[in-house]
mmCIF file of C-alpha atoms and ligand atoms in Angstrom:
data_model
loop_
_atom_site.group_PDB
_atom_site.id
_atom_site.type_symbol
_atom_site.label_atom_id
_atom_site.label_comp_id
_atom_site.label_asym_id
_atom_site.label_seq_id
_atom_site.Cartn_x
_atom_site.Cartn_y
_atom_site.Cartn_z
ATOM 1 C CA UNK A 11 -58.211 56.479 2.608
ATOM 2 C CA UNK A 12 -56.938 54.147 5.601
ATOM 3 C CA UNK A 13 -54.590 55.195 7.760
ATOM 4 C CA UNK A 14 -50.616 54.677 7.484
ATOM 5 C CA UNK A 15 -49.096 51.569 8.830
ATOM 6 C CA UNK A 16 -47.184 51.930 12.188
ATOM 7 C CA UNK A 17 -44.915 49.542 14.379
ATOM 8 C CA UNK A 18 -47.480 48.001 16.505
ATOM 9 C CA UNK A 19 -50.268 47.363 14.140
ATOM 10 C CA UNK A 20 -51.639 43.953 13.787
ATOM 11 C CA UNK A 21 -53.121 42.617 10.580
ATOM 12 C CA UNK A 22 -54.621 39.046 11.604
ATOM 13 C CA UNK A 23 -51.928 37.099 12.976
ATOM 14 C CA UNK A 24 -48.924 39.449 11.977
ATOM 15 C CA UNK A 25 -47.658 42.410 14.443
ATOM 16 C CA UNK A 26 -45.402 45.057 12.830
ATOM 17 C CA UNK A 27 -42.119 45.075 14.471
ATOM 18 C CA UNK A 28 -40.087 47.483 12.444
ATOM 19 C CA UNK A 29 -39.199 49.286 9.058
ATOM 20 C CA UNK A 30 -36.982 47.797 6.648
ATOM 21 C CA UNK A 31 -34.553 49.969 5.115
ATOM 22 C CA UNK A 32 -35.204 48.431 1.743
ATOM 23 C CA UNK A 33 -38.423 49.097 -0.806
ATOM 24 C CA UNK A 34 -40.405 46.909 -3.202
ATOM 25 C CA UNK A 35 -41.663 48.263 -6.439
ATOM 26 C CA UNK A 36 -42.162 51.706 -4.759
ATOM 27 C CA UNK A 37 -43.717 50.080 -1.356
ATOM 28 C CA UNK A 38 -42.186 50.324 2.152
ATOM 29 C CA UNK A 39 -41.468 47.057 3.453
ATOM 30 C CA UNK A 40 -42.433 46.212 7.306
ATOM 31 C CA UNK A 41 -40.804 43.235 9.174
ATOM 32 C CA UNK A 42 -43.597 41.202 10.533
ATOM 33 C CA UNK A 43 -43.834 38.925 13.107
ATOM 34 C CA UNK A 44 -46.233 36.025 13.134
ATOM 35 C CA UNK A 45 -48.058 35.071 15.925
ATOM 36 C CA UNK A 46 -46.505 31.281 14.876
ATOM 37 C CA UNK A 47 -43.260 32.821 15.374
ATOM 38 C CA UNK A 48 -42.101 33.224 12.012
ATOM 39 C CA UNK A 49 -40.695 36.662 10.711
ATOM 40 C CA UNK A 50 -41.686 38.008 7.335
ATOM 41 C CA UNK A 51 -41.056 41.056 5.255
ATOM 42 C CA UNK A 52 -44.423 42.283 3.745
ATOM 43 C CA UNK A 53 -45.186 45.665 1.798
ATOM 44 C CA UNK A 54 -47.530 48.134 2.861
ATOM 45 C CA UNK A 55 -49.511 46.976 -0.394
ATOM 46 C CA UNK A 56 -50.050 43.520 0.680
ATOM 47 C CA UNK A 57 -50.464 44.052 4.309
ATOM 48 C CA UNK A 58 -53.246 46.715 3.432
ATOM 49 C CA UNK A 59 -54.722 44.455 0.802
ATOM 50 C CA UNK A 60 -54.481 40.586 1.888
ATOM 51 C CA UNK A 61 -51.785 39.355 3.909
ATOM 52 C CA UNK A 62 -52.711 38.069 7.798
ATOM 53 C CA UNK A 63 -50.274 35.681 8.377
ATOM 54 C CA UNK A 64 -46.790 34.404 7.571
ATOM 55 C CA UNK A 65 -48.367 31.943 5.184
ATOM 56 C CA UNK A 66 -48.925 29.152 8.067
ATOM 57 C CA UNK A 67 -52.900 30.176 7.603
ATOM 58 C CA UNK A 68 -52.796 28.787 4.328
ATOM 59 C CA UNK A 69 -51.049 25.613 5.283
ATOM 60 C CA UNK A 70 -53.153 25.213 8.181
ATOM 61 C CA UNK A 71 -56.570 25.517 6.078
ATOM 62 C CA UNK A 72 -55.007 22.824 3.451
ATOM 63 C CA UNK A 73 -54.023 20.594 6.302
ATOM 64 C CA UNK A 74 -57.545 21.013 8.028
ATOM 65 C CA UNK A 75 -59.520 20.583 4.617
ATOM 66 C CA UNK A 76 -57.502 16.735 4.060
ATOM 67 C CA UNK A 77 -58.086 15.831 7.576
ATOM 68 C CA UNK A 78 -61.633 16.758 8.332
ATOM 69 C CA UNK A 79 -62.534 14.950 5.119
ATOM 70 C CA UNK A 80 -60.081 11.981 5.282
ATOM 71 C CA UNK A 81 -59.927 9.819 2.260
ATOM 72 C CA UNK A 82 -63.633 8.790 2.237
ATOM 73 C CA UNK A 83 -64.527 11.728 -0.113
ATOM 74 C CA UNK A 84 -61.650 11.520 -2.741
ATOM 75 C CA UNK A 85 -62.586 14.587 -4.562
ATOM 76 C CA UNK A 86 -62.167 16.589 -1.244
ATOM 77 C CA UNK A 87 -58.151 15.822 -1.169
ATOM 78 C CA UNK A 88 -56.015 18.571 -2.176
ATOM 79 C CA UNK A 89 -53.553 18.091 -4.983
ATOM 80 C CA UNK A 90 -50.850 18.864 -2.165
ATOM 81 C CA UNK A 91 -52.394 15.606 -0.260
ATOM 82 C CA UNK A 92 -52.486 13.773 -3.174
ATOM 83 C CA UNK A 93 -48.683 14.303 -4.285
ATOM 84 C CA UNK A 94 -47.819 13.634 -0.712
ATOM 85 C CA UNK A 95 -49.448 9.999 -0.673
ATOM 86 C CA UNK A 96 -48.370 9.285 -4.142
ATOM 87 C CA UNK A 97 -44.794 10.181 -2.896
ATOM 88 C CA UNK A 98 -45.073 7.995 -0.096
ATOM 89 C CA UNK A 99 -46.875 5.347 -1.684
ATOM 90 C CA UNK A 100 -43.874 4.753 -4.616
ATOM 91 C CA UNK A 101 -41.022 5.058 -2.242
ATOM 92 C CA UNK A 102 -42.821 2.750 0.408
ATOM 93 C CA UNK A 103 -45.160 0.264 -1.009
ATOM 94 C CA UNK A 104 -43.571 -2.502 -3.391
ATOM 95 C CA UNK A 105 -47.345 -2.763 -4.987
ATOM 96 C CA UNK A 106 -47.496 0.890 -6.137
ATOM 97 C CA UNK A 107 -46.787 1.522 -9.600
ATOM 98 C CA UNK A 108 -43.273 3.086 -10.520
ATOM 99 C CA UNK A 109 -42.133 1.660 -7.143
ATOM 100 C CA UNK A 110 -38.912 -0.006 -9.014
ATOM 101 C CA UNK A 111 -37.832 3.564 -10.009
ATOM 102 C CA UNK A 112 -38.110 4.611 -6.340
ATOM 103 C CA UNK A 113 -38.302 2.828 -3.218
ATOM 104 C CA UNK A 114 -36.707 -0.253 -5.473
ATOM 105 C CA UNK A 115 -33.557 1.886 -5.912
ATOM 106 C CA UNK A 116 -33.586 2.936 -2.400
ATOM 107 C CA UNK A 117 -35.045 6.279 -2.712
ATOM 108 C CA UNK A 118 -36.486 7.356 0.225
ATOM 109 C CA UNK A 119 -39.172 9.843 2.025
ATOM 110 C CA UNK A 120 -37.522 11.471 5.128
ATOM 111 C CA UNK A 121 -38.831 10.867 8.456
ATOM 112 C CA UNK A 122 -40.035 14.442 9.195
ATOM 113 C CA UNK A 123 -42.327 14.030 5.953
ATOM 114 C CA UNK A 124 -43.589 9.999 6.209
ATOM 115 C CA UNK A 125 -45.683 10.714 9.135
ATOM 116 C CA UNK A 126 -46.796 14.075 8.822
ATOM 117 C CA UNK A 127 -48.482 16.092 5.640
ATOM 118 C CA UNK A 128 -48.301 19.456 8.072
ATOM 119 C CA UNK A 129 -44.374 19.098 7.729
ATOM 120 C CA UNK A 130 -44.281 18.266 3.820
ATOM 121 C CA UNK A 131 -46.709 21.127 3.319
ATOM 122 C CA UNK A 132 -45.139 23.621 5.266
ATOM 123 C CA UNK A 133 -41.723 22.349 3.704
ATOM 124 C CA UNK A 134 -42.837 22.443 0.128
ATOM 125 C CA UNK A 135 -45.384 24.963 0.248
ATOM 126 C CA UNK A 136 -48.737 24.945 -1.826
ATOM 127 C CA UNK A 137 -48.329 23.591 -5.356
ATOM 128 C CA UNK A 138 -48.173 26.912 -7.735
ATOM 129 C CA UNK A 139 -50.648 25.625 -10.670
ATOM 130 C CA UNK A 140 -52.165 22.355 -11.195
ATOM 131 C CA UNK A 141 -49.744 21.312 -13.891
ATOM 132 C CA UNK A 142 -47.128 21.326 -11.545
ATOM 133 C CA UNK A 143 -45.712 18.338 -9.629
ATOM 134 C CA UNK A 144 -43.222 17.042 -7.437
ATOM 135 C CA UNK A 145 -39.867 16.703 -8.672
ATOM 136 C CA UNK A 146 -36.481 15.833 -6.917
ATOM 137 C CA UNK A 147 -33.881 18.913 -7.100
ATOM 138 C CA UNK A 148 -30.937 19.584 -7.750
ATOM 139 C CA UNK A 149 -30.210 15.624 -7.186
ATOM 140 C CA UNK A 150 -32.775 13.484 -9.115
ATOM 141 C CA UNK A 151 -31.031 10.323 -7.506
ATOM 142 C CA UNK A 152 -31.500 11.828 -3.725
ATOM 143 C CA UNK A 153 -34.297 11.392 -1.400
ATOM 144 C CA UNK A 154 -37.342 13.138 -1.058
ATOM 145 C CA UNK A 155 -36.240 15.702 1.601
ATOM 146 C CA UNK A 156 -35.966 19.306 2.609
ATOM 147 C CA UNK A 157 -33.678 20.937 0.073
ATOM 148 C CA UNK A 158 -34.426 18.503 -2.767
ATOM 149 C CA UNK A 159 -38.082 18.982 -3.570
ATOM 150 C CA UNK A 160 -39.786 21.614 -5.455
ATOM 151 C CA UNK A 161 -42.840 22.238 -7.435
ATOM 152 C CA UNK A 162 -41.648 21.980 -11.313
ATOM 153 C CA UNK A 163 -43.388 22.513 -14.421
ATOM 154 C CA UNK A 164 -43.310 18.982 -16.963
ATOM 155 C CA UNK A 165 -40.990 20.805 -18.842
ATOM 156 C CA UNK A 166 -38.399 21.291 -15.865
ATOM 157 C CA UNK A 167 -39.175 17.986 -14.856
ATOM 158 C CA UNK A 168 -38.175 16.753 -18.113
ATOM 159 C CA UNK A 169 -34.984 18.483 -18.355
ATOM 160 C CA UNK A 170 -34.181 17.152 -14.799
ATOM 161 C CA UNK A 171 -34.838 13.721 -15.758
ATOM 162 C CA UNK A 172 -32.632 14.001 -18.761
ATOM 163 C CA UNK A 173 -29.162 14.470 -16.275
ATOM 164 C CA UNK A 174 -28.471 17.181 -18.576
ATOM 165 C CA UNK A 175 -24.993 18.315 -17.689
ATOM 166 C CA UNK A 176 -24.610 22.136 -15.836
ATOM 167 C CA UNK A 177 -22.815 24.812 -17.630
ATOM 168 C CA UNK A 178 -21.406 28.210 -15.978
ATOM 169 C CA UNK A 179 -21.425 31.156 -18.290
ATOM 170 C CA UNK A 180 -20.414 34.711 -17.029
ATOM 171 C CA UNK A 181 -20.272 33.243 -13.288
ATOM 172 C CA UNK A 182 -23.979 31.937 -13.453
ATOM 173 C CA UNK A 183 -24.557 28.034 -13.766
ATOM 174 C CA UNK A 184 -27.542 26.699 -15.189
ATOM 175 C CA UNK A 185 -28.635 23.299 -17.019
ATOM 176 C CA UNK A 186 -27.536 23.362 -20.706
ATOM 177 C CA UNK A 187 -31.602 22.862 -21.359
ATOM 178 C CA UNK A 188 -32.277 26.117 -19.195
ATOM 179 C CA UNK A 189 -29.374 28.158 -21.322
ATOM 180 C CA UNK A 190 -30.644 26.938 -24.586
ATOM 181 C CA UNK A 191 -34.135 27.900 -24.066
ATOM 182 C CA UNK A 192 -33.062 31.443 -22.555
ATOM 183 C CA UNK A 193 -30.889 32.101 -25.531
ATOM 184 C CA UNK A 194 -32.956 30.972 -28.277
ATOM 185 C CA UNK A 195 -31.601 27.701 -29.458
ATOM 186 C CA UNK A 196 -32.969 24.275 -29.184
ATOM 187 C CA UNK A 197 -31.474 21.593 -27.230
ATOM 188 C CA UNK A 198 -31.225 19.398 -30.228
ATOM 189 C CA UNK A 199 -29.663 22.207 -32.141
ATOM 190 C CA UNK A 200 -27.315 22.343 -29.100
ATOM 191 C CA UNK A 201 -26.452 18.876 -29.062
ATOM 192 C CA UNK A 202 -25.801 18.586 -32.820
ATOM 193 C CA UNK A 203 -23.607 21.319 -32.753
ATOM 194 C CA UNK A 204 -21.276 20.043 -29.937
ATOM 195 C CA UNK A 205 -20.956 16.689 -31.955
ATOM 196 C CA UNK A 206 -20.099 18.726 -34.625
ATOM 197 C CA UNK A 207 -17.003 19.975 -32.443
ATOM 198 C CA UNK A 208 -18.499 23.489 -31.197
ATOM 199 C CA UNK A 209 -17.442 24.683 -27.878
ATOM 200 C CA UNK A 210 -20.591 24.957 -25.284
ATOM 201 C CA UNK A 211 -20.809 28.453 -24.972
ATOM 202 C CA UNK A 212 -20.635 29.084 -28.724
ATOM 203 C CA UNK A 213 -23.141 26.228 -29.318
ATOM 204 C CA UNK A 214 -25.663 27.982 -27.101
ATOM 205 C CA UNK A 215 -24.725 31.900 -28.296
ATOM 206 C CA UNK A 216 -24.792 31.399 -31.837
ATOM 207 C CA UNK A 217 -28.437 32.142 -33.010
ATOM 208 C CA UNK A 218 -30.057 29.563 -35.460
ATOM 209 C CA UNK A 219 -28.823 28.777 -38.637
ATOM 210 C CA UNK A 220 -25.608 31.074 -37.581
ATOM 211 C CA UNK A 221 -22.185 30.139 -37.992
ATOM 212 C CA UNK A 222 -19.399 30.287 -35.278
ATOM 213 C CA UNK A 223 -17.370 33.436 -34.779
HETATM 214 ZN ZN1 LIG B 315 -47.288 32.010 11.138
#
């Protein structure tokens, strides 16, 4: 059994600076300062098991992997690097497939990301799973810039592209497709109900094959 964590302890790049008043899943939460300057709240359990930086170490590893091998070995490029290259291509070079939907429509990559894969990765983070792809969200007509880009699943991309309206129920605003998924009504059933004159909320809250009350 290892000793209890104390203020001043170090875990890799992290120095423990204070104990937070909150708890997470029963664990104490420590405020840690990373050598890169970032502050993070990290639980006792994560500090003891594996967390050794604010996240900057994994970003650096990916960057190193991508710059060391360069484009000479395509297989060595990380999915994040490929996504960054492809994003720049479709916004910048008229010969790129899909350019007419991006650069051709005036969609740009922000200056911060244009020449720096490192900045891009630091802002967007690693891809959560292989099937995720880069999505402009919440504004599908906006630029690739911090605050308007996320890694999205294919179905998130789909619902974003369709330009689905937002709806507020009980003070919570979501896309209608997200409400539909959550409430167990298919989006096509929702649309049919709306065409039949049901209100948006009743169309979402009435179970399949149900009647509005
Ligand atoms: Zn850091």
